[in-house]
Coordinates of C-alpha atoms in Angstrom, one line a residue:
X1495 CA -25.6 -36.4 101.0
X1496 CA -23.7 -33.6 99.2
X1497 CA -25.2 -30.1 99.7
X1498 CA -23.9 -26.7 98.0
X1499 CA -24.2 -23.2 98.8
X1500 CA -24.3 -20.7 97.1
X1501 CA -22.7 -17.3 98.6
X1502 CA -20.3 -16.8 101.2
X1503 CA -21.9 -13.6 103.4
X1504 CA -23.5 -13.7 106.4
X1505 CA -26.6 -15.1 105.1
X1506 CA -24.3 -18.7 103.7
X1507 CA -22.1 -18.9 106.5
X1508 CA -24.6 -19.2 108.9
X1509 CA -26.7 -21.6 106.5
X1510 CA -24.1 -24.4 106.2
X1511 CA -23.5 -23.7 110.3
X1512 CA -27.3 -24.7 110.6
X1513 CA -26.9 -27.5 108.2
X1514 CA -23.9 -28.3 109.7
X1515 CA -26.1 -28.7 113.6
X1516 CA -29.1 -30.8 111.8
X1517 CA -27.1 -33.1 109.7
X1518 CA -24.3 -34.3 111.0
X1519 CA -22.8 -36.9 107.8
X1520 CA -23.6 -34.1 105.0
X1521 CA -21.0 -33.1 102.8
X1522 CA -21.3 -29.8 102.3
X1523 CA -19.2 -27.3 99.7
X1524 CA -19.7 -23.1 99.7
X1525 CA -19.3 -21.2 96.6
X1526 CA -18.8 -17.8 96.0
X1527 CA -16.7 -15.0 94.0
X1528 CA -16.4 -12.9 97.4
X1529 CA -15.0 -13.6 100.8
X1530 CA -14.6 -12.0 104.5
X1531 CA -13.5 -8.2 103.3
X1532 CA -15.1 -8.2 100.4
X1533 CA -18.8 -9.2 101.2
X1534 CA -21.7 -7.1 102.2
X1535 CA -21.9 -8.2 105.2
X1536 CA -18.5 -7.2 106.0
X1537 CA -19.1 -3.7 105.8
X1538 CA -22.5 -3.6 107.7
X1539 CA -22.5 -2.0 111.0
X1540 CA -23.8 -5.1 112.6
X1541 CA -26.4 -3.9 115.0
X1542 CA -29.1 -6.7 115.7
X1543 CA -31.9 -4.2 115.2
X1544 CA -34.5 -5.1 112.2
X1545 CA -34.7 -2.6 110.1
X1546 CA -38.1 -0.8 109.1
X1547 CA -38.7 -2.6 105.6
X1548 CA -37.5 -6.3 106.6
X1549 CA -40.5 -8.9 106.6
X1550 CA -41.2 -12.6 106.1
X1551 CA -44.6 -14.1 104.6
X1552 CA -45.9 -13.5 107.7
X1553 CA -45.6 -11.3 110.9
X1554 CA -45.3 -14.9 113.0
X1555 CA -42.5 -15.9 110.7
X1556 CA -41.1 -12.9 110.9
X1557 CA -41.0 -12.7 114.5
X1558 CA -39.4 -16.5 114.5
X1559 CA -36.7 -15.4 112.2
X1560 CA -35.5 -12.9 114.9
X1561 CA -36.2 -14.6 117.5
X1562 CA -33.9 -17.4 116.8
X1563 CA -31.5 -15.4 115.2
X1564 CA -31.2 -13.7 118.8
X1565 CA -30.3 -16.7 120.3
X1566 CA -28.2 -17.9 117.6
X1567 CA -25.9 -14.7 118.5
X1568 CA -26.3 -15.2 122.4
X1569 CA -25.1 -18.2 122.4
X1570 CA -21.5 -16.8 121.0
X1571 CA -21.0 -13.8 123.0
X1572 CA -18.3 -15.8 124.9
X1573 CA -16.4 -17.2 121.7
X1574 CA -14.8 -14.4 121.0
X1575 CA -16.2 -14.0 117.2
X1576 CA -17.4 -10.3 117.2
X1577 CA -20.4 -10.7 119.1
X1578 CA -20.8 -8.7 121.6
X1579 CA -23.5 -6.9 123.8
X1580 CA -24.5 -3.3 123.5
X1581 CA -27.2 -0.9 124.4
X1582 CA -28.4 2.2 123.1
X1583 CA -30.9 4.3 121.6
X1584 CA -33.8 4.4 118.7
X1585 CA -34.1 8.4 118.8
X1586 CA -36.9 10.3 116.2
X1587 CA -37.8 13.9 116.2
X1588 CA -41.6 12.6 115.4
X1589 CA -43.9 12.2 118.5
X1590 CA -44.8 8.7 119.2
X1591 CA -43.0 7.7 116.2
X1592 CA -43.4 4.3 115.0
X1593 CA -39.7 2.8 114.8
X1594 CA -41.2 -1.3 113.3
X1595 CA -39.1 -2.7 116.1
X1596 CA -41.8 -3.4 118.1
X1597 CA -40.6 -7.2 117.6
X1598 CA -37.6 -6.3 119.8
X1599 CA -39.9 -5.9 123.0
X1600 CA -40.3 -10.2 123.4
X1601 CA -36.4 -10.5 122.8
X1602 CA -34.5 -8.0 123.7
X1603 CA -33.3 -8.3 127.2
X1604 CA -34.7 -4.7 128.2
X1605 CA -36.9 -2.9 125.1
X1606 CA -38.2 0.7 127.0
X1607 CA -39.2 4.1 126.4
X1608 CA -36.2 6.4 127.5
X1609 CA -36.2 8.3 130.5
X1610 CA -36.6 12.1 130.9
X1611 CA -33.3 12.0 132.5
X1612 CA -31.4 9.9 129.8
X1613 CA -33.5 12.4 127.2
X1614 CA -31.5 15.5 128.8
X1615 CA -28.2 14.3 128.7
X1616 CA -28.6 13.9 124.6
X1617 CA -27.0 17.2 122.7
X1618 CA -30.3 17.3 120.5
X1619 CA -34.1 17.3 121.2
X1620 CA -35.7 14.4 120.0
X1621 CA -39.5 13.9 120.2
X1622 CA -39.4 10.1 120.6
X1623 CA -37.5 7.5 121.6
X1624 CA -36.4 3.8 122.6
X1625 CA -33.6 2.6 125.5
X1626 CA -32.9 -1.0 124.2
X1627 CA -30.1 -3.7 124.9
X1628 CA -29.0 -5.8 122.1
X1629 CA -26.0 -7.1 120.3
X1630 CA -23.6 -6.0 117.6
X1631 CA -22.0 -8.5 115.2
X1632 CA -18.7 -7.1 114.1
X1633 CA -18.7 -9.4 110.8
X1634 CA -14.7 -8.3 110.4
X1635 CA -14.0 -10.8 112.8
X1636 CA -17.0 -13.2 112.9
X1637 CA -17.3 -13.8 108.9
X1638 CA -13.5 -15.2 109.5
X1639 CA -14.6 -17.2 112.5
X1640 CA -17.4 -19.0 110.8
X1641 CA -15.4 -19.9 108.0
X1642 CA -12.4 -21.2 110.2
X1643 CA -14.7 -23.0 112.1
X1644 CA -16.6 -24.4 109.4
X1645 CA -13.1 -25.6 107.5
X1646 CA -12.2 -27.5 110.4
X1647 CA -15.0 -29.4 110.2
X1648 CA -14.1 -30.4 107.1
X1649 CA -16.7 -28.1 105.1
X1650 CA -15.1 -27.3 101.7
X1651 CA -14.8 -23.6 100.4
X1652 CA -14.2 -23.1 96.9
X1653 CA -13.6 -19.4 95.2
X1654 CA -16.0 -19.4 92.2
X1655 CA -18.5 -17.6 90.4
X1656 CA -21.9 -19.1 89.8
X1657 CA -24.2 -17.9 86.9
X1658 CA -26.4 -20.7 86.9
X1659 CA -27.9 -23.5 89.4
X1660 CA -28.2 -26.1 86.5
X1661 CA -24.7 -28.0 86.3
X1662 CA -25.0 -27.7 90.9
X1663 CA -28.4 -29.2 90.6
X1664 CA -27.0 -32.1 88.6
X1665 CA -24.2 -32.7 91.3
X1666 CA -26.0 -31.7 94.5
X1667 CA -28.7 -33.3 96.3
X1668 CA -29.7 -29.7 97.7
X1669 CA -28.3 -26.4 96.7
X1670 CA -28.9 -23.3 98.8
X1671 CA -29.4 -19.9 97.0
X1672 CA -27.6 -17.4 99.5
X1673 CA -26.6 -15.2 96.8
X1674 CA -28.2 -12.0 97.9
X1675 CA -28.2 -9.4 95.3
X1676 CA -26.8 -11.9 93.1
X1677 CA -30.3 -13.8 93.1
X1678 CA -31.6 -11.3 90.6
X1679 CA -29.5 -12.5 88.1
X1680 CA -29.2 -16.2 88.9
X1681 CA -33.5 -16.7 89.7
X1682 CA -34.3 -13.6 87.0
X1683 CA -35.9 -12.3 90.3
X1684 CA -36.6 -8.8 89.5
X1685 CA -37.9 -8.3 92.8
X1686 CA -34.8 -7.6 94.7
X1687 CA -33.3 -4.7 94.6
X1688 CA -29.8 -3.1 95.6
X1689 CA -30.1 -0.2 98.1
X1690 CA -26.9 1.8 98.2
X1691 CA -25.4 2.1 101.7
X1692 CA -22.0 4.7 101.9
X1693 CA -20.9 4.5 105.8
X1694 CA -17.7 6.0 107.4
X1695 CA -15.8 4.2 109.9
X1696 CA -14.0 6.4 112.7
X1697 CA -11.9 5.3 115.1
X1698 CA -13.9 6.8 118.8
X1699 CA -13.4 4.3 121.6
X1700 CA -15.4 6.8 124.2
X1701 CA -18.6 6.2 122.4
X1702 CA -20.5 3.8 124.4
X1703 CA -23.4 3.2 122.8
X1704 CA -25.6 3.2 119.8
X1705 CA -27.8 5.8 118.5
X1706 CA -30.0 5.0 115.2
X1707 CA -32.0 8.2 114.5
X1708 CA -33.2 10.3 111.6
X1709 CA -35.8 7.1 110.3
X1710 CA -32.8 5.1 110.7
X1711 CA -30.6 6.5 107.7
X1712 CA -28.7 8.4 110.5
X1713 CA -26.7 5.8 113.4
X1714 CA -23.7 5.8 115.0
X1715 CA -22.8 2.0 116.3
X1716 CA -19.7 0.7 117.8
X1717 CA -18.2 -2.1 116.8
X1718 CA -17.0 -3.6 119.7
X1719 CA -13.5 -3.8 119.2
X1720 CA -10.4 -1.9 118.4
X1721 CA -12.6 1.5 119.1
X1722 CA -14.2 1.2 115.7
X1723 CA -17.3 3.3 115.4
X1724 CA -19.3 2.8 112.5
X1725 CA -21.3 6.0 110.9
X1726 CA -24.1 5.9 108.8
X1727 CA -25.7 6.4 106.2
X1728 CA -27.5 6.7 103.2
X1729 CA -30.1 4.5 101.6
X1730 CA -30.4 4.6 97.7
X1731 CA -32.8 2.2 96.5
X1732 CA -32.0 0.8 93.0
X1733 CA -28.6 2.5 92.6
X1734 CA -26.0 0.0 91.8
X1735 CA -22.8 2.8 92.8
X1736 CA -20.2 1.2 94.6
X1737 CA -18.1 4.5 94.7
X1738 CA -17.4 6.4 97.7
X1739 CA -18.5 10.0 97.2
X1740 CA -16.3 12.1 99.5
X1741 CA -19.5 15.3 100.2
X1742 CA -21.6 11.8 101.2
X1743 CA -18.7 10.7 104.0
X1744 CA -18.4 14.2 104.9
X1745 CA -22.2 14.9 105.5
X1746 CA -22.1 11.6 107.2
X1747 CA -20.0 12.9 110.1
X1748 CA -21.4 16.1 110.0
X1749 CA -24.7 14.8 110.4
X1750 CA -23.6 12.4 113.4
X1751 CA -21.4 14.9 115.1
X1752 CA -24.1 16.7 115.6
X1753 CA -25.5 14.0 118.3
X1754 CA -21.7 13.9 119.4
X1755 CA -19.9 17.0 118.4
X1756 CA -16.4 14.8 119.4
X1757 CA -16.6 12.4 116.1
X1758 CA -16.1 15.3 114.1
X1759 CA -12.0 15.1 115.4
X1760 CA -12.4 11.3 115.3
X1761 CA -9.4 9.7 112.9
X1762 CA -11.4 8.3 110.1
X1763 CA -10.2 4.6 109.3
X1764 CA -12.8 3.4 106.5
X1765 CA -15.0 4.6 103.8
X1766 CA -17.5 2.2 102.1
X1767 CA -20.1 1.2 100.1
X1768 CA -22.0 -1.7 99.4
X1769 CA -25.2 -2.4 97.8
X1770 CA -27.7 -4.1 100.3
X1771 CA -30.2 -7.1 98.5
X1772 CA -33.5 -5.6 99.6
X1773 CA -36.9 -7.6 98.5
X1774 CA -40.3 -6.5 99.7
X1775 CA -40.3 -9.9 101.2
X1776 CA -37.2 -12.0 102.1
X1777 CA -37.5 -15.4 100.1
X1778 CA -37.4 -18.2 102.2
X1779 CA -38.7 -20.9 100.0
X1780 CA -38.2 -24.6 98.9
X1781 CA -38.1 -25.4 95.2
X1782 CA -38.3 -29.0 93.5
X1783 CA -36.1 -29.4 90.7
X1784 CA -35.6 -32.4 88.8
X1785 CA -33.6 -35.1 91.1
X1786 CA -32.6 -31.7 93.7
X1787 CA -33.9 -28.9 95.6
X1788 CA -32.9 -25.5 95.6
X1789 CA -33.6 -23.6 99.1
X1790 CA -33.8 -19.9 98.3
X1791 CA -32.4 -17.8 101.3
X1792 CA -31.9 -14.0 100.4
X1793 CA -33.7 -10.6 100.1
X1794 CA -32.9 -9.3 103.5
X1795 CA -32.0 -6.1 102.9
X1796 CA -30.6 -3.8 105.9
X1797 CA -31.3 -6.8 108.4
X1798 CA -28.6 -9.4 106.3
X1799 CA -26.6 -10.1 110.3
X1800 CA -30.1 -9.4 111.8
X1801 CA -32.1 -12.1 110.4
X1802 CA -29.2 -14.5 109.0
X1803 CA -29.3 -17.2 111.7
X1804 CA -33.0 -17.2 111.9
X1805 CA -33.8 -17.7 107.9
X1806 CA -31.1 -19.8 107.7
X1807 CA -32.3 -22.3 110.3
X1808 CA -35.8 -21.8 108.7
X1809 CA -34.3 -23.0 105.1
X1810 CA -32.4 -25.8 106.6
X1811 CA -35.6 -26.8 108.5
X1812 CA -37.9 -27.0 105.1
X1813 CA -35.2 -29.2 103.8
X1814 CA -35.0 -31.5 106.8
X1815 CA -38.9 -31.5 106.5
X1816 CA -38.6 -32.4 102.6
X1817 CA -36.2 -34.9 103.4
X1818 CA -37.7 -36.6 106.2
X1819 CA -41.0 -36.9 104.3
X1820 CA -39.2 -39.8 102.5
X1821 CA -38.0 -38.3 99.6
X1822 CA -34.6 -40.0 99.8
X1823 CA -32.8 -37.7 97.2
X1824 CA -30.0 -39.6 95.0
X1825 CA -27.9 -37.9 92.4

């Protein structure tokens, strides 16, 4: 069985691992224009938190998505791929404010209200806020160790650009649409939408945890390696900017060193943008065509290395459920 996919982020990589698990004979080839450094993913800070807009069909889907996802990424903390354990804070100057992660509390390994105590030893007042333990995917070093891994297994990676699923569906028994924004050219799906996300990346190995705050524009989140700290951000829904405006990176730490006043003397090592591929609702979805299928997996928007693994093992787990129904697909 030859299966393509389409897109080589976070979102891909982690599909063909999935496909990779469930179907052990399949021959399975990645496309995409972009690789490693030059993907979304690459430049997201990498915090397994969902972020306040991302949602499936349904809030039990939802919950699956990250649920598995979670174990996806505990499973590799020991591999040495950029995954790596991390605790910190959800902080709001809004009384009881309502940061959406309340899907956190059933998987995170300790999900609480922070303590007067912990409140006091932060440089600003906040009104509400959320101690949780988590992980953060550094995709610098894990996008590179999914695709090593996924070469030696004999999964071939081609550099090209697709602008249309017709000639893959007439070579592929399945093709998976892990394009991201790139699906709102390829499906005409007018629904997705880039949001414009500038971050600056300093190099501060004394900061020990992560603080998301300001409705989650605001965060400062360590990488776990090398002493990388990542600083963010904005949130520009529908701009399609890719340049690095220097008053945005300088509000940036401004903003943040504010929290903790030493990042403002922190070496600054990268500035970046890249466009996240938000949709009001991720599209997870099986389509017949012709003598193929095409599995759409994108529209994740902020939570791309959040919900990967979990969507991905939801769209390889409609197409085992296709397949195994007897539809024995043949080119």
């Amino acid at each position: 069985m030859k299966v393509c996919i389409v897109g080589a982020g976070v979102v891909g990589l982690t599909t063909a691992l999935e496909l990779q698990k469930q179907f052990r004979d399949v021959d399975i080839t990645i496309l995409a224009h972009k690789f490693n450094a030059e993907t979304t993913s690459d430049g997201a800070a990498g915090l397994f938190m969902p972020y306040l807009a991302f949602r499936g069909p349904t809030e039990a889907i939802t919950n699956k998505w990250l649920q598995d996802a979670f174990l996806f990424y505990q499973k590799l903390i020991d591999e040495n791929c950029g995954v790596v354990p991390t605790t910190g804070y959800l902080l709001s100057s809004v009384p009881s404010y309502d940061f959406g992660t309340n899907s956190m509390q059933s998987i995170s390994p300790e999900y609480r209200l922070t303590t007067d105590t912990e409140m006091r030893h932060l440089p600003l007042p906040f009104e509400s806020s959320i101690y949780a333990s988590t992980m953060v995917i550094a995709c610098r070093k894990f996008l590179p160790w999914c695709i090593e891994k996924l070469k030696k297994s004999g999964v071939e990676i081609k550099q090209q650009t697709v602008n249309d699923f017709a000639p893959l569906i007439s070579q592929y028994n399945a093709v998976f649409n892990c394009s991201g924004l790139g699906a709102r050219y390829l499906c005409k799906d007018t629904e997705i939408l880039p949001v414009r996300g500038q971050i600056v990346q300093v190099h501060a190995p004394w900061v020990k945890h992560y603080y998301v705050f300001n409705n989650q524009n605001n965060y400062i989140i360590p990488c776990g390696y090398d002493g990388i700290v990542t600083l963010g951000g904005t949130a520009d829904v529908g701009s399609f900017d890719t340049t690095v405006i220097p008053k945005i990176a300088n509000s940036i730490v401004d903003e943040c060193s504010q929290l903790l006043p030493n990042l403002q003397y922190a070496p600054r090592v990268r500035n970046w943008v890249g466009l996240r591929p938000f949709r009001k609702e991720a599209r997870v979805e099986l389509e017949k065509v012709d003598k193929s299928v095409l599995i759409h997996n994108y529209g994740h928007g902020g939570s791309g290395v959040t919900a990967a693994p979990g969507t991905s093992k939801y769209a390889v787990e409609l197409f085992c459920d296709f397949h195994q129904a007897g539809f024995r697909l043949k080119l």
